[in-house]
Amino acid sequence: MIYPWHQSAWQQLSTCGDRLPNAWLLYGQRDIGKLAFARELARVLLCEQPPHAFAACGECASCHLSAQGTHPDCYELTPLIEDEDNAKKLLHIKIEAVREVIDNIHLTPLRAPRRVVLIHPAESMNVQAANALLKVLEEPSPSVIFLLVTHNRDRLLPTIKSRCRQFLLPTPTHGEALAYLHAQKIPNAEAMLAFHGGSPLFSVDEKNQHLRHELMPVLVVPKLLAILDYAALFDKEKQPLAVFLDWFDKWLIDIIATAQGGTPVFYPDHADDLTELADKLPLLPLIALRDRVTELVPFGQHTLNVKLALESLLIDYLKLTL
């Protein structure tokens, strides 16, 4: 599926014709349809009877297999939580997964004219996996095309980026994104779109929505007992720390932006509260607190004591108001 805001990018890609490079790096903001774009490109590349236009025929066996996600010449690598008990894990693509693909891609394709390897998000490869992929990209097979999808290309090895054709997928305009959300009948679409940074393909989780709603009074008027109660509630729901870090970081960004004369980006419906906080909270300690949040981001899926981490961050936030 190609979303409306990516139609021009698709047309640009179609001008490559049969001169496609062996490796593409599709990058852009999270939740704007990059993976859907890559999967549609894979369908075209695997189609056995492509029409003159840059599109899959939708009728051949390869197209049917692609639609079901079972094409034998398409490999999709993505990080998974390995623990059967849903214990929190650092999410990454491991070297074993990359090696398994490498062992197969040099074989003759089973159905399609070529093989396609789709890796998303590419920045989730650990160092060993990235280095294993790099060796293949340095000596690419003409019958294999790699599609790497990333939300953060700065976290990729420079050597991997240099061996890929980098292709930016644009974020939809505010009007395009809002029209899409209204068509999907998403409630409170304007505020939800702002919170997700203009990306319209966010997932709506009722449990998370409830937790975020409960967090707002704590952030607007922080009190010790309310902080302790909220940390216990969040921990009870077994959400990863990454969820809270995202919410809290966006709140701090909006306070800092407001303090420097800007307008809130993520919580515009709390503009008055943010203005009041920006007037009384010291700017440099706020920035230091946000730095702490940023340092914890790589451990957002780790088996940390989530309750203690929340209490520590929110109590430091409380101290700024005293």
Tab-separated table of C-alpha atoms in Angstrom, residues 221-225 227 248 281 289 312-322:
chain	number	residue	atom	x	y	z
A	221	VAL	CA	0.639	19.929	39.528
A	222	PRO	CA	3.257	17.456	40.763
A	223	LYS	CA	2.830	16.164	44.318
A	224	LEU	CA	4.779	13.428	46.048
A	225	LEU	CA	1.848	11.143	46.897
A	227	ILE	CA	3.810	10.611	41.931
A	248	PHE	CA	7.665	12.671	29.727
A	281	LEU	CA	10.639	26.295	36.463
A	289	LEU	CA	16.410	16.547	33.477
A	312	SER	CA	13.190	9.045	40.451
A	313	LEU	CA	12.426	11.091	37.332
A	314	LEU	CA	9.152	12.501	38.603
A	315	ILE	CA	10.563	13.366	42.033
A	316	ASP	CA	13.405	15.268	40.344
A	317	TYR	CA	10.732	17.046	38.323
A	318	LEU	CA	8.829	17.824	41.535
A	319	LYS	CA	11.957	19.344	43.100
A	320	LEU	CA	12.102	21.895	40.280
A	321	THR	CA	8.714	23.244	41.375
A	322	LEU	CA	9.665	23.716	45.039
